[in-house]
Amino acid sequence: ASKKAASTVYFEVAGGMRCCDLKVGSGKVAERGLLVGIHFEGKRLNGRSLESSWHLGPTPHYIEAGHSPDFPALGEGVVGMAEGGRRELVIPPRMNREGADEVVTYIVELFNVSSQYGAGIGSSEKTSSVETPQVTSEDVKPRAWWRRLLRLG
């Protein structure tokens, strides 16, 4: 039996990005402003790989749902996903990284939805302040190890 996507229906979100849930998660839902742990892989429309967070190690990359200034599409793309979910994003140039002028696709996997808020768009709407999670040396070890490996090769 072949694996099928949870849906083949694309829906549009803010900025003109189109999304398709490849797997619907069953955990906590990523609400705007919450910090979420993701892994992602980006490709050009011709299939060539752009980047992958998996190459940086097993530790998820944390962003604020709905607010990712360096890469707006990732922030918007995770809003509404549940932990364990996998979503394809078709990203127009205006939501891509600064300086990128092409349509790209990303697969985003949501591993963790924190109960803490980021410092972006949600911060002015909150009535109490919540600290950003502290990153420990254990969190960055896989990334540092990979960077050293790249310098050796």
GROMACS .gro file of C-alpha atoms in nm:
model
  153
    1ALA     CA    1   0.000   0.000   0.000
    2SER     CA    2   0.135   0.342  -0.088
    3LYS     CA    3   0.142   0.630   0.158
    4LYS     CA    4  -0.105   0.907   0.082
    5ALA     CA    5  -0.111   1.264   0.204
    6ALA     CA    6  -0.368   1.358   0.467
    7SER     CA    7  -0.498   1.599   0.205
    8THR     CA    8  -0.428   1.707  -0.149
    9VAL     CA    9  -0.619   2.029  -0.094
   10TYR     CA   10  -0.415   2.349  -0.076
   11PHE     CA   11  -0.535   2.644   0.126
   12GLU     CA   12  -0.408   3.000   0.116
   13VAL     CA   13  -0.275   3.191   0.415
   14ALA     CA   14  -0.159   3.549   0.469
   15GLY     CA   15   0.081   3.678   0.205
   16GLY     CA   16  -0.042   3.447  -0.071
   17MET     CA   17   0.138   3.135   0.049
   18ARG     CA   18  -0.037   2.805  -0.024
   19CYS     CA   19  -0.028   2.513   0.220
   20CYS     CA   20  -0.119   2.145   0.216
   21ASP     CA   21  -0.130   1.921   0.523
   22LEU     CA   22   0.061   1.606   0.432
   23LYS     CA   23   0.011   1.464   0.781
   24VAL     CA   24  -0.224   1.601   1.046
   25GLY     CA   25  -0.066   1.595   1.390
   26SER     CA   26  -0.241   1.492   1.708
   27GLY     CA   27  -0.058   1.703   1.969
   28LYS     CA   28  -0.082   2.064   2.085
   29VAL     CA   29  -0.175   2.321   1.820
   30ALA     CA   30   0.066   2.600   1.721
   31GLU     CA   31  -0.108   2.927   1.804
   32ARG     CA   32   0.019   3.263   1.687
   33GLY     CA   33   0.291   3.390   1.921
   34LEU     CA   34   0.392   3.055   2.074
   35LEU     CA   35   0.744   2.919   2.031
   36VAL     CA   36   0.747   2.601   1.823
   37GLY     CA   37   1.016   2.345   1.742
   38ILE     CA   38   1.032   2.249   1.374
   39HIS     CA   39   1.244   2.081   1.113
   40PHE     CA   40   1.220   2.191   0.752
   41GLU     CA   41   1.351   2.116   0.407
   42GLY     CA   42   1.335   2.363   0.120
   43LYS     CA   43   1.352   2.302  -0.253
   44ARG     CA   44   1.337   2.501  -0.572
   45LEU     CA   45   1.053   2.422  -0.813
   46ASN     CA   46   1.299   2.220  -1.024
   47GLY     CA   47   1.357   1.990  -0.725
   48ARG     CA   48   1.705   2.114  -0.629
   49SER     CA   49   1.757   2.132  -0.255
   50LEU     CA   50   1.797   2.476  -0.094
   51GLU     CA   51   1.844   2.394   0.272
   52SER     CA   52   1.748   2.147   0.540
   53SER     CA   53   1.745   2.192   0.916
   54TRP     CA   54   1.806   1.817   0.946
   55HIS     CA   55   2.165   1.881   0.832
   56LEU     CA   56   2.219   2.086   1.149
   57GLY     CA   57   2.142   1.792   1.377
   58PRO     CA   58   1.843   1.635   1.549
   59THR     CA   59   1.753   1.935   1.769
   60PRO     CA   60   1.448   2.117   1.629
   61HIS     CA   61   1.482   2.477   1.511
   62TYR     CA   62   1.268   2.711   1.729
   63ILE     CA   63   1.066   2.996   1.582
   64GLU     CA   64   0.766   3.201   1.688
   65ALA     CA   65   0.446   3.086   1.520
   66GLY     CA   66   0.315   3.371   1.307
   67HIS     CA   67   0.631   3.580   1.343
   68SER     CA   68   0.959   3.488   1.178
   69PRO     CA   69   1.124   3.811   1.055
   70ASP     CA   70   1.413   3.631   0.882
   71PHE     CA   71   1.178   3.399   0.692
   72PRO     CA   72   0.810   3.508   0.716
   73ALA     CA   73   0.676   3.196   0.545
   74LEU     CA   74   0.797   2.960   0.818
   75GLY     CA   75   0.627   3.161   1.091
   76GLU     CA   76   0.296   3.181   0.905
   77GLY     CA   77   0.319   2.825   0.775
   78VAL     CA   78   0.315   2.659   1.117
   79VAL     CA   79   0.013   2.845   1.257
   80GLY     CA   80  -0.268   2.594   1.308
   81MET     CA   81  -0.046   2.286   1.279
   82ALA     CA   82  -0.055   2.025   1.556
   83GLU     CA   83   0.249   1.849   1.700
   84GLY     CA   84   0.341   1.556   1.480
   85GLY     CA   85   0.209   1.732   1.169
   86ARG     CA   86   0.382   1.772   0.836
   87ARG     CA   87   0.289   2.052   0.594
   88GLU     CA   88   0.399   2.157   0.246
   89LEU     CA   89   0.436   2.531   0.190
   90VAL     CA   90   0.441   2.685  -0.158
   91ILE     CA   91   0.612   3.015  -0.088
   92PRO     CA   92   0.583   3.322  -0.314
   93PRO     CA   93   0.887   3.553  -0.344
   94ARG     CA   94   0.738   3.819  -0.115
   95MET     CA   95   0.731   3.569   0.175
   96ASN     CA   96   1.070   3.418   0.101
   97ARG     CA   97   1.396   3.514   0.267
   98GLU     CA   98   1.521   3.866   0.194
   99GLY     CA   99   1.675   3.886  -0.152
  100ALA     CA  100   1.514   3.565  -0.281
  101ASP     CA  101   1.301   3.625  -0.590
  102GLU     CA  102   1.160   3.283  -0.673
  103VAL     CA  103   0.877   3.053  -0.571
  104VAL     CA  104   1.003   2.768  -0.350
  105THR     CA  105   0.850   2.476  -0.163
  106TYR     CA  106   0.921   2.375   0.194
  107ILE     CA  107   0.817   2.073   0.395
  108VAL     CA  108   0.777   2.164   0.762
  109GLU     CA  109   0.746   1.911   1.043
  110LEU     CA  110   0.619   2.033   1.380
  111PHE     CA  111   0.782   1.857   1.675
  112ASN     CA  112   0.704   2.075   1.974
  113VAL     CA  113   0.462   2.351   2.072
  114SER     CA  114   0.592   2.539   2.375
  115SER     CA  115   0.367   2.705   2.630
  116GLN     CA  116   0.595   3.010   2.612
  117TYR     CA  117   0.548   3.312   2.390
  118GLY     CA  118   0.815   3.466   2.170
  119ALA     CA  119   0.916   3.830   2.171
  120GLY     CA  120   0.746   3.920   1.839
  121ILE     CA  121   0.389   4.000   1.742
  122GLY     CA  122   0.225   3.830   2.038
  123SER     CA  123   0.426   4.020   2.299
  124SER     CA  124   0.227   4.344   2.282
  125GLU     CA  125  -0.101   4.152   2.305
  126LYS     CA  126  -0.009   3.961   2.623
  127THR     CA  127  -0.108   4.084   2.966
  128SER     CA  128   0.183   3.914   3.145
  129SER     CA  129   0.542   3.877   3.044
  130VAL     CA  130   0.673   3.531   2.964
  131GLU     CA  131   1.042   3.455   2.928
  132THR     CA  132   1.183   3.302   2.612
  133PRO     CA  133   1.311   2.947   2.675
  134GLN     CA  134   1.680   2.937   2.756
  135VAL     CA  135   1.900   2.743   2.515
  136THR     CA  136   2.142   2.509   2.688
  137SER     CA  137   2.476   2.381   2.566
  138GLU     CA  138   2.305   2.045   2.506
  139ASP     CA  139   2.072   2.214   2.255
  140VAL     CA  140   2.355   2.353   2.044
  141LYS     CA  141   2.602   2.065   2.057
  142PRO     CA  142   2.466   1.887   1.746
  143ARG     CA  143   2.481   2.209   1.545
  144ALA     CA  144   2.834   2.295   1.656
  145TRP     CA  145   2.949   1.941   1.577
  146TRP     CA  146   2.804   1.964   1.226
  147ARG     CA  147   2.968   2.299   1.157
  148ARG     CA  148   3.306   2.158   1.261
  149LEU     CA  149   3.252   1.865   1.024
  150LEU     CA  150   3.175   2.103   0.736
  151ARG     CA  151   3.500   2.293   0.798
  152LEU     CA  152   3.696   1.966   0.785
  153GLY     CA  153   3.547   1.860   0.449
   0.00000   0.00000   0.00000
